[in-house]
Structures are given as structure tokens and as C-alpha cells.
CSV table of N, CA and C in Angstrom, one decimal:
chain,number,residue,atom,x,y,z
A,1,MET,N,0.9,-1.2,0.0
A,1,MET,CA,0.1,-0.1,0.1
A,1,MET,C,0.8,1.2,-0.2
A,2,SER,N,0.6,2.4,-0.8
A,2,SER,CA,1.3,3.6,-1.0
A,2,SER,C,1.0,4.3,0.2
A,3,THR,N,2.3,5.1,0.6
A,3,THR,CA,2.0,6.0,1.9
A,3,THR,C,1.9,7.6,1.3
A,4,LEU,N,1.4,8.4,2.1
A,4,LEU,CA,1.1,9.7,1.9
A,4,LEU,C,1.2,10.5,3.4
A,5,ASN,N,2.2,11.2,3.3
A,5,ASN,CA,2.1,12.3,4.6
A,5,ASN,C,1.6,13.6,3.9
A,6,ILE,N,0.7,14.1,5.1
A,6,ILE,CA,0.1,15.4,4.7
A,6,ILE,C,0.6,16.3,5.8
A,7,PHE,N,1.4,17.4,5.4
A,7,PHE,CA,2.0,18.5,6.4
A,7,PHE,C,1.1,19.3,6.3
A,8,VAL,N,0.7,19.9,7.6
A,8,VAL,CA,-0.3,20.8,7.8
A,8,VAL,C,0.5,22.2,8.7
A,9,ALA,N,0.2,23.5,8.0
A,9,ALA,CA,0.8,24.7,8.6
A,9,ALA,C,-0.5,25.4,8.8
A,10,THR,N,-1.1,25.7,10.2
A,10,THR,CA,-2.3,26.5,10.3
A,10,THR,C,-2.3,27.2,11.5
A,11,VAL,N,-3.0,28.3,11.5
A,11,VAL,CA,-3.2,29.2,12.7
A,11,VAL,C,-4.7,29.0,13.2
A,12,TYR,N,-5.6,29.0,12.4
A,12,TYR,CA,-6.9,29.2,12.6
A,12,TYR,C,-7.6,27.8,12.4
A,13,GLY,N,-7.0,26.9,11.6
A,13,GLY,CA,-7.3,25.5,11.6
A,13,GLY,C,-7.9,25.3,10.3
A,14,GLY,N,-7.9,26.3,9.1
A,14,GLY,CA,-8.2,26.0,8.0
A,14,GLY,C,-7.5,25.0,7.1
A,15,ALA,N,-6.1,24.9,7.2
A,15,ALA,CA,-5.2,24.0,6.4
A,15,ALA,C,-5.5,22.9,7.1
A,16,LEU,N,-5.5,22.5,8.3
A,16,LEU,CA,-6.0,21.1,9.0
A,16,LEU,C,-7.6,20.9,8.4
A,17,ASP,N,-8.6,21.7,8.3
A,17,ASP,CA,-9.6,21.1,7.9
A,17,ASP,C,-9.4,20.6,6.4
A,18,VAL,N,-8.8,21.4,5.4
A,18,VAL,CA,-8.2,20.8,4.4
A,18,VAL,C,-7.9,19.5,4.3
A,19,ALA,N,-6.9,19.5,5.0
A,19,ALA,CA,-6.1,17.9,5.4
A,19,ALA,C,-7.1,16.9,5.8
A,20,GLU,N,-7.9,17.0,6.6
A,20,GLU,CA,-8.7,16.2,7.0
A,20,GLU,C,-9.9,15.9,6.2
A,21,GLN,N,-10.2,16.8,5.4
A,21,GLN,CA,-11.5,16.6,4.3
A,21,GLN,C,-10.9,15.9,3.1
A,22,VAL,N,-9.7,16.0,2.9
A,22,VAL,CA,-9.1,15.4,1.8
A,22,VAL,C,-8.6,13.8,1.8
A,23,GLN,N,-8.3,13.5,3.3
A,23,GLN,CA,-7.7,12.3,3.7
A,23,GLN,C,-8.6,11.2,3.3
A,24,PRO,N,-9.8,11.1,3.3
A,24,PRO,CA,-10.4,10.0,2.9
A,24,PRO,C,-10.2,9.9,1.4
A,25,LEU,N,-10.2,10.9,0.5
A,25,LEU,CA,-9.8,10.8,-1.1
A,25,LEU,C,-8.8,10.0,-1.4
A,26,PHE,N,-7.9,10.1,-0.4
A,26,PHE,CA,-6.2,9.4,-0.8
A,26,PHE,C,-6.8,8.1,-0.2
A,27,GLU,N,-7.5,7.8,0.8
A,27,GLU,CA,-7.6,6.6,1.5
A,27,GLU,C,-8.4,5.6,0.6
A,28,GLN,N,-9.4,6.0,-0.2
A,28,GLN,CA,-9.9,5.2,-1.3
A,28,GLN,C,-9.1,5.1,-2.4
A,29,ALA,N,-8.0,5.8,-2.7
A,29,ALA,CA,-7.1,5.8,-3.7
A,29,ALA,C,-6.2,4.6,-3.5
A,30,GLY,N,-6.2,4.1,-2.0
A,30,GLY,CA,-5.3,3.0,-1.5
A,30,GLY,C,-4.1,3.6,-0.7
A,31,TYR,N,-4.1,4.6,-0.6
A,31,TYR,CA,-2.9,5.4,0.5
A,31,TYR,C,-3.2,5.2,1.7
A,32,THR,N,-2.5,5.0,2.7
A,32,THR,CA,-2.2,4.8,4.2
A,32,THR,C,-1.6,6.6,4.1
A,33,VAL,N,-2.5,7.5,5.1
A,33,VAL,CA,-2.1,8.5,5.2
A,33,VAL,C,-1.9,9.1,6.8
A,34,THR,N,-0.9,9.7,6.9
A,34,THR,CA,-0.5,10.3,8.0
A,34,THR,C,-0.4,11.8,8.1
A,35,ILE,N,-1.4,12.6,8.8
A,35,ILE,CA,-1.4,14.1,8.8
A,35,ILE,C,-0.4,14.4,10.2
A,36,HIS,N,0.4,15.3,9.7
A,36,HIS,CA,1.7,16.1,10.5
A,36,HIS,C,1.2,17.4,10.9
A,37,GLU,N,1.2,17.9,12.0
A,37,GLU,CA,0.8,19.3,12.3
A,37,GLU,C,2.3,19.7,13.2
A,38,ASP,N,3.3,18.9,13.6
A,38,ASP,CA,4.6,19.5,14.0
A,38,ASP,C,5.3,18.4,13.7
A,39,PRO,N,5.9,18.4,12.4
A,39,PRO,CA,6.7,17.3,12.0
A,39,PRO,C,8.3,17.5,12.4
A,40,PRO,N,9.2,16.6,12.6
A,40,PRO,CA,10.5,16.9,12.7
A,40,PRO,C,11.0,16.8,11.2
A,41,MET,N,11.9,17.3,10.7
A,41,MET,CA,12.7,17.5,9.4
A,41,MET,C,12.7,15.8,9.0
A,42,GLU,N,13.1,15.2,9.9
A,42,GLU,CA,13.4,13.5,9.5
A,42,GLU,C,12.0,13.1,8.7
A,43,SER,N,10.9,13.6,9.0
A,43,SER,CA,9.7,13.1,8.2
A,43,SER,C,9.8,13.1,6.8
A,44,ILE,N,10.5,13.9,6.2
A,44,ILE,CA,10.7,14.0,4.8
A,44,ILE,C,12.3,13.4,4.3
A,45,THR,N,13.1,13.2,5.3
A,45,THR,CA,14.6,12.8,5.0
A,45,THR,C,14.7,11.4,5.2
A,46,THR,N,14.2,10.9,6.0
A,46,THR,CA,14.5,9.6,6.4
A,46,THR,C,13.2,8.6,6.5
A,47,ALA,N,12.3,9.1,6.8
A,47,ALA,CA,10.9,8.5,7.2
A,47,ALA,C,10.2,8.7,6.0
A,48,ARG,N,10.6,9.1,4.5
A,48,ARG,CA,10.0,9.5,3.5
A,48,ARG,C,8.7,8.6,2.9
A,49,ALA,N,7.6,9.1,2.9
A,49,ALA,CA,6.5,8.6,2.2
A,49,ALA,C,6.6,8.4,0.7
A,50,ASP,N,5.8,7.6,0.2
A,50,ASP,CA,5.6,7.7,-1.2
A,50,ASP,C,5.2,9.0,-2.0
A,51,LEU,N,4.4,9.7,-1.1
A,51,LEU,CA,4.0,10.8,-1.7
A,51,LEU,C,3.6,12.0,-0.4
A,52,SER,N,3.8,13.4,-0.8
A,52,SER,CA,3.5,14.1,0.4
A,52,SER,C,2.6,15.2,-0.2
A,53,LEU,N,1.7,15.8,0.7
A,53,LEU,CA,1.1,16.7,0.4
A,53,LEU,C,1.3,18.0,1.5
A,54,PHE,N,1.4,19.2,1.0
A,54,PHE,CA,1.6,20.2,1.9
A,54,PHE,C,0.4,21.1,1.8
A,55,CYS,N,-0.4,21.3,3.1
A,55,CYS,CA,-1.5,22.1,3.2
A,55,CYS,C,-1.2,23.4,4.0
A,56,ILE,N,-0.7,24.7,3.6
A,56,ILE,CA,0.1,25.7,4.1
A,56,ILE,C,-0.7,27.0,4.2
A,57,SER,N,-1.1,27.4,5.3
A,57,SER,CA,-1.8,28.7,5.3
A,57,SER,C,-0.6,29.7,5.5
A,58,THR,N,-0.9,31.2,5.3
A,58,THR,CA,-0.1,32.2,5.5
A,58,THR,C,-0.7,33.0,6.6
A,59,THR,N,0.6,33.5,7.3
A,59,THR,CA,0.1,34.3,8.4
A,59,THR,C,1.0,35.4,8.4
A,60,GLY,N,0.5,36.6,9.0
A,60,GLY,CA,1.9,37.9,9.3
A,60,GLY,C,1.8,38.5,7.9
A,61,SER,N,3.1,38.6,7.5
A,61,SER,CA,3.6,39.2,6.1
A,61,SER,C,4.0,38.1,5.3
A,62,GLY,N,3.4,37.4,5.1
A,62,GLY,CA,3.7,36.0,3.9
A,62,GLY,C,4.3,35.2,4.8
A,63,ASP,N,4.0,34.9,6.1
A,63,ASP,CA,4.7,33.9,7.0
A,63,ASP,C,4.4,32.7,7.2
A,64,VAL,N,5.1,31.7,7.7
A,64,VAL,CA,5.0,30.2,8.0
A,64,VAL,C,4.3,30.1,9.0
A,65,PRO,N,3.0,29.5,9.3
A,65,PRO,CA,2.5,29.4,10.9
A,65,PRO,C,3.6,28.7,11.9
A,66,GLY,N,3.3,29.2,12.9
A,66,GLY,CA,4.5,28.7,14.0
A,66,GLY,C,4.5,27.3,14.2
A,67,ASN,N,3.2,26.3,14.0
A,67,ASN,CA,3.2,25.4,14.1
A,67,ASN,C,4.4,24.3,13.0
A,68,LEU,N,4.4,24.6,12.1
A,68,LEU,CA,5.5,24.3,11.0
A,68,LEU,C,6.8,25.1,10.9
A,69,LEU,N,6.8,26.4,11.5
A,69,LEU,CA,8.1,27.0,11.2
A,69,LEU,C,9.4,26.3,11.7
A,70,PRO,N,9.6,25.5,12.7
A,70,PRO,CA,10.6,25.0,13.0
A,70,PRO,C,11.1,23.7,11.9
A,71,PHE,N,10.2,23.1,11.5
A,71,PHE,CA,10.3,22.2,10.2
A,71,PHE,C,10.7,22.9,8.9
A,72,VAL,N,10.1,24.0,8.6
A,72,VAL,CA,10.8,24.8,7.3
A,72,VAL,C,12.0,25.4,7.7
A,73,GLU,N,12.4,25.9,9.1
A,73,GLU,CA,13.4,26.6,9.2
A,73,GLU,C,15.0,25.4,9.3
A,74,SER,N,14.5,24.3,9.5
A,74,SER,CA,15.4,23.2,9.5
A,74,SER,C,15.8,22.7,8.3
A,75,ILE,N,15.0,22.9,7.1
A,75,ILE,CA,15.2,22.4,5.8
A,75,ILE,C,16.0,23.7,5.4
A,76,ARG,N,15.5,24.9,5.8
A,76,ARG,CA,16.3,26.0,5.3
A,76,ARG,C,17.9,26.2,5.6
A,77,ASP,N,18.1,25.6,7.0
A,77,ASP,CA,19.4,25.7,7.6
A,77,ASP,C,20.1,24.5,7.3
A,78,GLN,N,19.5,23.4,6.9
A,78,GLN,CA,20.3,22.3,6.5
A,78,GLN,C,20.4,22.0,5.0
A,79,HIS,N,19.4,22.3,4.3
A,79,HIS,CA,19.2,22.0,3.0
A,79,HIS,C,19.6,20.9,2.5
A,80,PRO,N,18.8,19.7,3.1
A,80,PRO,CA,18.8,18.4,2.6
A,80,PRO,C,18.9,18.0,1.2
A,81,ASP,N,19.2,16.8,0.6
A,81,ASP,CA,18.9,16.4,-0.6
A,81,ASP,C,17.4,15.7,-0.4
A,82,LEU,N,16.5,16.5,-1.0
A,82,LEU,CA,14.9,15.8,-1.0
A,82,LEU,C,14.9,15.4,-2.5
A,83,SER,N,15.7,15.0,-3.2
A,83,SER,CA,15.5,14.7,-4.8
A,83,SER,C,14.7,13.5,-4.8
A,84,GLY,N,14.3,12.9,-3.8
A,84,GLY,CA,13.4,11.7,-3.6
A,84,GLY,C,12.0,12.1,-3.4
A,85,LEU,N,11.7,13.2,-3.1
A,85,LEU,CA,10.4,13.6,-2.4
A,85,LEU,C,9.5,14.1,-3.5
A,86,ARG,N,8.5,13.5,-3.7
A,86,ARG,CA,7.3,13.8,-4.4
A,86,ARG,C,6.3,14.6,-3.9
A,87,TYR,N,5.6,16.0,-4.3
A,87,TYR,CA,4.8,16.3,-3.4
A,87,TYR,C,3.7,17.3,-4.1
A,88,GLY,N,2.6,17.4,-3.6
A,88,GLY,CA,1.9,18.5,-3.9
A,88,GLY,C,1.5,19.7,-2.9
A,89,LEU,N,1.2,20.8,-3.2
A,89,LEU,CA,0.9,21.9,-2.5
A,89,LEU,C,-0.2,22.7,-2.4
A,90,VAL,N,-1.1,22.8,-1.5
A,90,VAL,CA,-2.2,23.7,-1.3
A,90,VAL,C,-1.9,24.9,-0.3
A,91,ALA,N,-1.9,25.9,-1.0
A,91,ALA,CA,-1.6,27.3,0.0
A,91,ALA,C,-3.0,28.0,-0.1
A,92,LEU,N,-3.2,28.5,1.5
A,92,LEU,CA,-4.2,29.5,1.7
A,92,LEU,C,-3.8,30.5,1.8
A,93,GLY,N,-4.6,31.5,1.3
A,93,GLY,CA,-4.1,32.8,1.4
A,93,GLY,C,-5.4,33.8,1.3
A,94,ASP,N,-5.0,35.2,1.6
A,94,ASP,CA,-6.1,36.2,1.5
A,94,ASP,C,-5.3,37.2,0.2
A,95,SER,N,-6.0,37.4,-0.6
A,95,SER,CA,-5.7,38.3,-1.8
A,95,SER,C,-5.6,39.7,-1.5
A,96,SER,N,-6.3,40.2,-0.2
A,96,SER,CA,-6.4,41.7,0.2
A,96,SER,C,-5.0,42.0,0.6
A,97,TYR,N,-4.1,41.0,0.8
A,97,TYR,CA,-2.7,41.2,1.4
A,97,TYR,C,-2.0,40.9,0.1
A,98,ALA,N,-1.9,41.6,-1.1
A,98,ALA,CA,-1.6,41.6,-2.5
A,98,ALA,C,-0.2,40.9,-2.7
A,99,GLU,N,0.8,41.8,-1.7
A,99,GLU,CA,2.2,41.3,-2.0
A,99,GLU,C,2.8,39.9,-1.2
A,100,THR,N,1.8,39.7,-0.2
A,100,THR,CA,2.4,38.3,0.7
A,100,THR,C,1.2,37.4,0.4
A,101,PHE,N,0.3,37.4,-0.9
A,101,PHE,CA,-0.9,36.5,-1.1
A,101,PHE,C,0.0,35.1,-1.0
A,102,CYS,N,-0.6,34.2,-0.3
A,102,CYS,CA,0.1,32.8,-0.2
A,102,CYS,C,1.6,32.5,-0.2
A,103,GLY,N,1.9,33.5,0.6
A,103,GLY,CA,3.4,34.0,0.6
A,103,GLY,C,4.2,32.4,1.1
A,104,ALA,N,3.6,32.0,2.3
A,104,ALA,CA,4.0,30.7,2.8
A,104,ALA,C,4.3,29.7,1.9
A,105,GLY,N,3.1,29.3,1.6
A,105,GLY,CA,3.1,28.2,0.5
A,105,GLY,C,4.0,28.3,-0.7
A,106,ARG,N,4.3,29.5,-1.3
A,106,ARG,CA,5.2,30.1,-2.3
A,106,ARG,C,6.7,29.6,-2.2
A,107,SER,N,6.6,30.4,-0.6
A,107,SER,CA,8.2,30.4,-0.4
A,107,SER,C,8.5,28.9,0.0
A,108,LEU,N,7.6,28.1,0.5
A,108,LEU,CA,7.7,26.4,0.7
A,108,LEU,C,8.2,25.9,-0.4
A,109,ASP,N,7.3,26.2,-1.2
A,109,ASP,CA,7.5,25.3,-2.6
A,109,ASP,C,8.8,25.6,-3.3
A,110,ALA,N,9.5,27.0,-3.3
A,110,ALA,CA,10.5,27.4,-3.8
A,110,ALA,C,11.6,26.5,-2.8
A,111,LEU,N,11.5,26.6,-1.6
A,111,LEU,CA,12.4,25.9,-0.9
A,111,LEU,C,12.8,24.4,-1.1
A,112,LEU,N,11.5,23.9,-1.4
A,112,LEU,CA,11.5,22.4,-1.3
A,112,LEU,C,12.2,22.0,-3.0
A,113,SER,N,11.8,23.0,-4.0
A,113,SER,CA,12.5,22.9,-5.1
A,113,SER,C,13.8,22.8,-4.9
A,114,GLU,N,14.5,24.0,-4.4
A,114,GLU,CA,15.8,24.0,-4.3
A,114,GLU,C,16.6,23.0,-3.6
A,115,CYS,N,15.9,22.5,-2.7
A,115,CYS,CA,16.5,20.9,-2.2
A,115,CYS,C,16.2,19.7,-3.1
A,116,GLY,N,15.6,20.1,-4.4
A,116,GLY,CA,15.8,18.8,-5.5
A,116,GLY,C,14.2,18.0,-5.5
A,117,ALA,N,13.3,18.5,-4.3
A,117,ALA,CA,12.2,17.8,-4.2
A,117,ALA,C,11.4,18.2,-5.8
A,118,ARG,N,10.3,17.3,-6.1
A,118,ARG,CA,9.8,17.3,-7.2
A,118,ARG,C,7.9,17.6,-7.1
A,119,ARG,N,7.7,18.8,-7.3
A,119,ARG,CA,6.3,18.9,-7.1
A,119,ARG,C,5.4,18.3,-8.5
A,120,ILE,N,4.3,17.6,-8.0
A,120,ILE,CA,3.6,17.1,-9.0
A,120,ILE,C,2.4,17.9,-9.2
A,121,GLY,N,2.2,18.2,-10.5
A,121,GLY,CA,1.3,19.3,-10.9
A,121,GLY,C,1.3,20.9,-10.3
A,122,ASP,N,0.6,21.5,-10.6
A,122,ASP,CA,0.6,22.8,-10.4
A,122,ASP,C,0.2,22.8,-8.7
A,123,ARG,N,0.7,24.1,-8.0
A,123,ARG,CA,0.4,24.4,-6.6
A,123,ARG,C,-1.2,25.0,-6.8
A,124,LEU,N,-1.9,24.6,-6.1
A,124,LEU,CA,-3.3,25.0,-5.7
A,124,LEU,C,-3.0,26.5,-4.8
A,125,GLU,N,-3.7,27.5,-5.1
A,125,GLU,CA,-3.7,28.9,-4.3
A,125,GLU,C,-4.9,29.0,-4.0
A,126,ILE,N,-5.7,29.1,-2.7
A,126,ILE,CA,-6.9,29.1,-2.6
A,126,ILE,C,-7.0,30.6,-1.8
A,127,ASP,N,-8.0,31.6,-2.5
A,127,ASP,CA,-8.2,32.7,-1.8
A,127,ASP,C,-9.2,33.3,-0.8
A,128,ALA,N,-9.2,33.6,0.4
A,128,ALA,CA,-10.1,33.4,1.2
A,128,ALA,C,-11.1,34.6,1.0
A,129,MET,N,-10.7,35.6,0.0
A,129,MET,CA,-11.7,36.4,-0.3
A,129,MET,C,-12.7,35.9,-1.3
A,130,GLU,N,-12.2,34.8,-1.7
A,130,GLU,CA,-13.1,34.1,-3.0
A,130,GLU,C,-13.9,32.9,-2.6
A,131,THR,N,-13.2,32.2,-1.5
A,131,THR,CA,-13.6,30.9,-1.0
A,131,THR,C,-13.7,30.8,0.4
A,132,PHE,N,-14.9,30.7,0.9
A,132,PHE,CA,-15.3,30.7,2.2
A,132,PHE,C,-14.4,29.4,2.7
A,133,MET,N,-14.9,28.4,2.3
A,133,MET,CA,-14.4,27.2,2.9
A,133,MET,C,-13.4,26.6,1.9
A,134,ALA,N,-12.3,26.5,2.4
A,134,ALA,CA,-11.0,26.0,1.9
A,134,ALA,C,-11.2,25.0,1.0
A,135,ASP,N,-11.9,23.7,1.6
A,135,ASP,CA,-12.0,22.3,1.3
A,135,ASP,C,-12.9,22.3,-0.1
A,136,ASP,N,-13.7,23.4,-0.1
A,136,ASP,CA,-14.5,23.6,-1.3
A,136,ASP,C,-13.6,23.7,-2.4
A,137,ALA,N,-12.8,24.2,-2.6
A,137,ALA,CA,-11.5,24.5,-3.6
A,137,ALA,C,-10.5,23.3,-3.5
A,138,ALA,N,-10.2,22.8,-2.5
A,138,ALA,CA,-9.1,21.7,-2.3
A,138,ALA,C,-9.8,20.4,-2.7
A,139,MET,N,-10.9,19.7,-2.5
A,139,MET,CA,-11.6,18.6,-2.9
A,139,MET,C,-11.1,18.3,-4.3
A,140,PRO,N,-12.0,19.2,-5.6
A,140,PRO,CA,-11.7,18.9,-6.7
A,140,PRO,C,-10.1,18.9,-7.1
A,141,TRP,N,-9.5,19.8,-6.5
A,141,TRP,CA,-8.0,19.8,-7.2
A,141,TRP,C,-7.5,18.5,-6.7
A,142,VAL,N,-7.7,17.9,-5.4
A,142,VAL,CA,-7.1,16.8,-4.9
A,142,VAL,C,-7.4,15.6,-5.7
A,143,GLU,N,-9.0,15.7,-6.2
A,143,GLU,CA,-9.3,14.5,-7.1
A,143,GLU,C,-8.5,14.5,-8.2
A,144,GLN,N,-8.4,15.5,-8.9
A,144,GLN,CA,-7.6,15.7,-10.1
A,144,GLN,C,-6.3,15.3,-10.2
A,145,TRP,N,-5.7,15.8,-8.9
A,145,TRP,CA,-4.3,15.4,-8.4
A,145,TRP,C,-4.1,13.8,-8.7
A,146,ILE,N,-5.1,13.2,-7.7
A,146,ILE,CA,-4.8,11.9,-7.7
A,146,ILE,C,-5.0,11.1,-8.9
A,147,ASP,N,-5.6,11.7,-9.9
A,147,ASP,CA,-6.0,10.9,-11.2
A,147,ASP,C,-4.7,11.4,-11.9
A,148,SER,N,-4.1,12.3,-11.9
A,148,SER,CA,-2.7,12.7,-12.7
A,148,SER,C,-1.7,11.4,-11.9
A,149,LEU,N,-1.8,11.2,-10.8
A,149,LEU,CA,-0.7,10.5,-10.3
A,149,LEU,C,-0.6,8.9,-11.0
């Protein structure tokens, strides 16, 4: 059975809600799913799953929420070889913060790429100004993403 790690960065729970709502879609597709809210960097370097999904909100001035910040800082500081990491990314933001819209997701995406990870498909950016419930946008995207695998 294939494995999927879902990494969540959230302040008010929106990204966690997305992760919990899409989890059954992956399970129906044959994945064993683990949701990580406070993961160590080793969860993508040594205990790597077949596939990873990042559900990441933006806070402050385009910043990564506190629960995932140590994880992201470890990657930034140690710059591990992530060439075996295949991932997707769902970024949540608010377009009224034009310059920093989905900034945390965009910066994590760039960092993972710098370390050799390979994103599968396009990054989904969900705008809180247009979509009240983020999982309404995430569910169809994840269904298409699973089909593309």
C-alpha cells in the first residue's frame, strides 16, 4: 500500500480542515495517510512516504504559521537532499494582502524545489476573499491530482 504524508501549517485550523477533508480521498485511492501538524525534518528525509501533500496557510507578512516554522527552518538551515520527495502543495491566503498572498506556500514550494524535491502538478492557491470554505476548492483539485498520479 502506498503512503502519503500530509504536512499542515495552520493558525486558525483552515489548513488542517483541508487535510482532514481530503484524507478520505487518498485512502479510497489506496494510500495510508498520516497528517503531521508538528513534524520533525526527518519525516521527509529519513522516514519518507511515497508522496507528500503540504496544506499551508499564510500568516503575518507572508510567513509560515508557527506550528510548521521549526520544520521549514530546519530545511532552510540544513538544505537536505530531497530529490526523492514527490509532493503537492495547497496554499491558503487572502488576496487583500496582495504582496504576500499565499507567501508561506510559495516560499515553501521554492525551498523544496531548491532541495531537489519534485512538485507533481500545479500548486493550488486558495483565496479566502473568494472561497469561504477552503476544502470546497481543495476537494476537486485533490481528485484531479490523484488521477494524475
